[in-house]
Amino acid sequence: MSMIFIGGSREIFELPEPAIARIGAIVAAEHGVLVGDAPGADAEAQGLLAGYKYEHVGVFHAGKEPRNNLGDWAAYHVPSPEGAHDWFHAAKDREMAQRADFGMMVWDGASPGTAVNVLRLAIANKPCVIYDLARGRMATTYNVEDWCAMLRHAGPDIRRQAEARMTPDERLALPG
C-alpha cells in the first residue's frame, strides 16, 4: 500500500474537480492517506475521504488534539520543538513528507507552507502532484529542480517566505 501525503493551502475551501477525482482514485486503489488537521485544503480532503467512509487515513497534528478529524481516524501527535511558535505545524508536515511515498497538494500559488511541503517531497525524490489554482494547471514535481521551476511562477516574495520556513538542511538542498 502506497502512502499519499495530501495537503494544501489553508485558503482553499473547495477542491478542484481533478483533485476530487484523484482522491477518488486513491480510495479505489486503497492507498494510505496522510493528512494534516488544518482548515482549508486539509479539511476539504478529510471531508471527501469521510464521505467515502474511507478507513486508511492518518491525521497528523501538532496541538494536543487535531483541529479537524472529520472521519474519526487515527491521530498522530507530532509535537513541535520548544520555541517553534512561528512554524508550529512544520514538524508534523516533515513527518508526513518522510512517511509518504507520493504527495498531492492543492496550492493557491501563494502559500509558503504548501510550497515547502512540496520541497520536502522533492528533496526525497518523491513525486508530488500539484493542483496550482492560481495558474489553473496541474503539474508534478519529481525533484528539487522541478520545485524551483514551480516557484519561478510564484514570484520572489513567495520563494523568500518559503525559504524562511525551511530548516537549514532544506535550504542546503536548493541549488546555489
mmCIF file of C-alpha atoms in Angstrom:
data_model
loop_
_atom_site.group_PDB
_atom_site.id
_atom_site.type_symbol
_atom_site.label_atom_id
_atom_site.label_comp_id
_atom_site.label_asym_id
_atom_site.label_seq_id
_atom_site.Cartn_x
_atom_site.Cartn_y
_atom_site.Cartn_z
ATOM 1 C CA MET A 1 0.000 0.000 0.000
ATOM 2 C CA SER A 2 1.470 3.346 -1.040
ATOM 3 C CA MET A 3 1.189 6.270 1.347
ATOM 4 C CA ILE A 4 -0.018 9.579 -0.086
ATOM 5 C CA PHE A 5 0.579 12.910 1.695
ATOM 6 C CA ILE A 6 -2.441 15.068 0.839
ATOM 7 C CA GLY A 7 -2.307 18.731 1.772
ATOM 8 C CA GLY A 8 -2.605 22.254 0.579
ATOM 9 C CA SER A 9 -3.291 25.860 1.316
ATOM 10 C CA ARG A 10 -5.417 26.933 4.257
ATOM 11 C CA GLU A 11 -7.129 29.457 1.997
ATOM 12 C CA ILE A 12 -8.709 26.767 -0.216
ATOM 13 C CA PHE A 13 -12.238 25.824 0.745
ATOM 14 C CA GLU A 14 -13.240 23.962 -2.398
ATOM 15 C CA LEU A 15 -11.124 21.320 -4.064
ATOM 16 C CA PRO A 16 -10.874 21.444 -7.861
ATOM 17 C CA GLU A 17 -12.641 18.656 -9.742
ATOM 18 C CA PRO A 18 -9.391 16.935 -10.855
ATOM 19 C CA ALA A 19 -8.223 16.760 -7.207
ATOM 20 C CA ILE A 20 -11.577 15.300 -6.171
ATOM 21 C CA ALA A 21 -11.241 12.687 -8.912
ATOM 22 C CA ARG A 22 -7.675 11.868 -7.848
ATOM 23 C CA ILE A 23 -8.777 11.365 -4.230
ATOM 24 C CA GLY A 24 -11.475 9.017 -5.566
ATOM 25 C CA ALA A 25 -8.750 7.079 -7.401
ATOM 26 C CA ILE A 26 -6.626 6.938 -4.216
ATOM 27 C CA VAL A 27 -9.621 5.475 -2.355
ATOM 28 C CA ALA A 28 -10.350 2.987 -5.173
ATOM 29 C CA ALA A 29 -6.713 1.832 -5.130
ATOM 30 C CA GLU A 30 -6.819 1.581 -1.319
ATOM 31 C CA HIS A 31 -3.703 3.692 -0.763
ATOM 32 C CA GLY A 32 -2.973 5.069 2.676
ATOM 33 C CA VAL A 33 -3.569 8.784 3.203
ATOM 34 C CA LEU A 34 -1.556 11.072 5.465
ATOM 35 C CA VAL A 35 -3.322 14.396 6.020
ATOM 36 C CA GLY A 36 -2.951 17.345 8.350
ATOM 37 C CA ASP A 37 -5.595 18.842 10.584
ATOM 38 C CA ALA A 38 -5.640 22.400 9.213
ATOM 39 C CA PRO A 39 -8.690 24.234 7.941
ATOM 40 C CA GLY A 40 -8.757 24.720 4.181
ATOM 41 C CA ALA A 41 -7.432 22.050 1.813
ATOM 42 C CA ASP A 42 -6.678 19.556 4.622
ATOM 43 C CA ALA A 43 -10.221 19.747 5.998
ATOM 44 C CA GLU A 44 -11.722 19.647 2.489
ATOM 45 C CA ALA A 45 -9.756 16.462 1.692
ATOM 46 C CA GLN A 46 -10.783 14.997 5.043
ATOM 47 C CA GLY A 47 -14.444 15.767 4.308
ATOM 48 C CA LEU A 48 -14.233 13.998 0.969
ATOM 49 C CA LEU A 49 -12.484 10.965 2.491
ATOM 50 C CA ALA A 50 -15.032 10.842 5.325
ATOM 51 C CA GLY A 51 -17.822 10.905 2.726
ATOM 52 C CA TYR A 52 -16.300 7.766 1.223
ATOM 53 C CA LYS A 53 -16.166 6.294 4.754
ATOM 54 C CA TYR A 54 -12.529 5.601 3.917
ATOM 55 C CA GLU A 55 -10.534 3.989 6.701
ATOM 56 C CA HIS A 56 -6.887 4.129 5.558
ATOM 57 C CA VAL A 57 -6.300 7.684 6.801
ATOM 58 C CA GLY A 58 -3.976 9.118 9.440
ATOM 59 C CA VAL A 59 -4.445 12.669 10.702
ATOM 60 C CA PHE A 60 -1.284 14.446 11.855
ATOM 61 C CA HIS A 61 -1.490 17.312 14.324
ATOM 62 C CA ALA A 62 0.836 19.484 16.415
ATOM 63 C CA GLY A 63 -1.648 20.609 19.077
ATOM 64 C CA LYS A 64 -2.957 18.416 21.899
ATOM 65 C CA GLU A 65 -5.926 17.359 19.764
ATOM 66 C CA PRO A 66 -6.473 17.599 15.989
ATOM 67 C CA ARG A 67 -8.257 20.762 14.864
ATOM 68 C CA ASN A 68 -10.063 18.617 12.300
ATOM 69 C CA ASN A 69 -10.510 14.850 12.209
ATOM 70 C CA LEU A 70 -13.698 14.510 10.199
ATOM 71 C CA GLY A 71 -13.532 10.714 9.850
ATOM 72 C CA ASP A 72 -12.502 9.960 13.431
ATOM 73 C CA TRP A 73 -9.328 8.348 12.084
ATOM 74 C CA ALA A 74 -6.122 7.503 13.895
ATOM 75 C CA ALA A 75 -4.493 10.745 15.026
ATOM 76 C CA TYR A 76 -0.729 11.174 15.224
ATOM 77 C CA HIS A 77 0.555 13.885 17.540
ATOM 78 C CA VAL A 78 3.872 15.319 16.347
ATOM 79 C CA PRO A 79 4.897 17.988 18.850
ATOM 80 C CA SER A 80 6.846 20.998 17.685
ATOM 81 C CA PRO A 81 10.246 21.759 19.169
ATOM 82 C CA GLU A 82 10.359 24.162 22.091
ATOM 83 C CA GLY A 83 10.001 27.765 20.946
ATOM 84 C CA ALA A 84 8.732 26.878 17.447
ATOM 85 C CA HIS A 85 5.859 29.343 17.654
ATOM 86 C CA ASP A 86 6.216 30.748 14.140
ATOM 87 C CA TRP A 87 6.157 27.392 12.345
ATOM 88 C CA PHE A 88 4.270 25.360 14.962
ATOM 89 C CA HIS A 89 2.968 22.809 12.431
ATOM 90 C CA ALA A 90 6.205 22.252 10.463
ATOM 91 C CA ALA A 91 7.308 19.160 12.436
ATOM 92 C CA LYS A 92 4.108 17.264 11.594
ATOM 93 C CA ASP A 93 4.440 18.304 7.945
ATOM 94 C CA ARG A 94 8.027 16.996 7.855
ATOM 95 C CA GLU A 95 6.829 13.716 9.400
ATOM 96 C CA MET A 96 4.127 13.256 6.754
ATOM 97 C CA ALA A 97 6.603 14.001 3.950
ATOM 98 C CA GLN A 98 9.036 11.456 5.411
ATOM 99 C CA ARG A 99 6.395 8.710 5.707
ATOM 100 C CA ALA A 100 4.808 9.353 2.308
ATOM 101 C CA ASP A 101 5.657 7.671 -0.969
ATOM 102 C CA PHE A 102 3.891 10.371 -3.015
ATOM 103 C CA GLY A 103 2.286 13.752 -2.474
ATOM 104 C CA MET A 104 -0.793 15.571 -3.682
ATOM 105 C CA MET A 105 -1.065 19.288 -2.917
ATOM 106 C CA VAL A 106 -3.764 21.806 -3.736
ATOM 107 C CA TRP A 107 -1.917 25.120 -3.872
ATOM 108 C CA ASP A 108 -3.254 28.646 -4.121
ATOM 109 C CA GLY A 109 0.009 29.783 -5.706
ATOM 110 C CA ALA A 110 0.902 31.795 -2.606
ATOM 111 C CA SER A 111 1.031 29.517 0.454
ATOM 112 C CA PRO A 112 4.668 29.171 1.526
ATOM 113 C CA GLY A 113 3.788 26.227 3.801
ATOM 114 C CA THR A 114 2.384 24.218 0.902
ATOM 115 C CA ALA A 115 5.401 25.135 -1.236
ATOM 116 C CA VAL A 116 7.775 23.873 1.459
ATOM 117 C CA ASN A 117 5.810 20.616 1.760
ATOM 118 C CA VAL A 118 6.299 20.077 -1.981
ATOM 119 C CA LEU A 119 10.022 20.768 -1.486
ATOM 120 C CA ARG A 120 10.248 18.206 1.329
ATOM 121 C CA LEU A 121 8.892 15.568 -1.036
ATOM 122 C CA ALA A 122 11.138 16.785 -3.886
ATOM 123 C CA ILE A 123 14.277 16.532 -1.739
ATOM 124 C CA ALA A 124 13.472 12.841 -1.226
ATOM 125 C CA ASN A 125 12.678 12.417 -4.976
ATOM 126 C CA LYS A 126 9.068 11.566 -4.150
ATOM 127 C CA PRO A 127 6.618 12.635 -6.873
ATOM 128 C CA CYS A 128 4.033 15.240 -5.910
ATOM 129 C CA VAL A 129 1.035 16.242 -7.996
ATOM 130 C CA ILE A 130 0.263 19.932 -7.517
ATOM 131 C CA TYR A 131 -3.050 21.500 -8.406
ATOM 132 C CA ASP A 132 -1.964 25.115 -8.881
ATOM 133 C CA LEU A 133 -5.208 27.068 -8.620
ATOM 134 C CA ALA A 134 -3.521 30.431 -9.262
ATOM 135 C CA ARG A 135 -2.339 29.279 -12.681
ATOM 136 C CA GLY A 136 -5.225 26.909 -13.364
ATOM 137 C CA ARG A 137 -2.988 23.958 -14.066
ATOM 138 C CA MET A 138 -1.691 20.710 -12.703
ATOM 139 C CA ALA A 139 1.988 19.789 -12.539
ATOM 140 C CA THR A 140 4.088 17.058 -10.988
ATOM 141 C CA THR A 141 7.359 17.639 -9.189
ATOM 142 C CA TYR A 142 9.897 14.837 -9.005
ATOM 143 C CA ASN A 143 12.956 16.671 -7.682
ATOM 144 C CA VAL A 144 14.289 19.994 -6.415
ATOM 145 C CA GLU A 145 14.737 21.360 -9.958
ATOM 146 C CA ASP A 146 11.024 20.841 -10.606
ATOM 147 C CA TRP A 147 10.252 22.614 -7.333
ATOM 148 C CA CYS A 148 12.408 25.585 -8.372
ATOM 149 C CA ALA A 149 10.512 25.768 -11.678
ATOM 150 C CA MET A 150 7.203 25.736 -9.759
ATOM 151 C CA LEU A 151 8.365 28.623 -7.562
ATOM 152 C CA ARG A 152 9.565 30.705 -10.535
ATOM 153 C CA HIS A 153 5.912 31.180 -11.441
ATOM 154 C CA ALA A 154 5.010 32.219 -7.894
ATOM 155 C CA GLY A 155 7.480 35.076 -7.665
ATOM 156 C CA PRO A 156 10.362 36.072 -5.411
ATOM 157 C CA ASP A 157 8.221 37.044 -2.399
ATOM 158 C CA ILE A 158 6.691 33.576 -2.141
ATOM 159 C CA ARG A 159 10.125 31.980 -2.503
ATOM 160 C CA ARG A 160 11.536 34.211 0.277
ATOM 161 C CA GLN A 161 8.613 33.297 2.550
ATOM 162 C CA ALA A 162 9.117 29.596 1.785
ATOM 163 C CA GLU A 163 12.854 29.808 2.468
ATOM 164 C CA ALA A 164 12.120 31.472 5.826
ATOM 165 C CA ARG A 165 10.181 28.323 6.812
ATOM 166 C CA MET A 166 12.872 25.856 5.773
ATOM 167 C CA THR A 167 15.295 24.059 8.031
ATOM 168 C CA PRO A 168 18.989 24.668 7.318
ATOM 169 C CA ASP A 169 19.170 21.212 5.657
ATOM 170 C CA GLU A 170 16.202 22.041 3.417
ATOM 171 C CA ARG A 171 17.891 25.305 2.367
ATOM 172 C CA LEU A 172 21.099 23.396 1.564
ATOM 173 C CA ALA A 173 19.179 21.188 -0.874
ATOM 174 C CA LEU A 174 18.408 24.238 -3.060
ATOM 175 C CA PRO A 175 20.693 24.954 -5.996
ATOM 176 C CA GLY A 176 23.267 27.717 -5.476
#
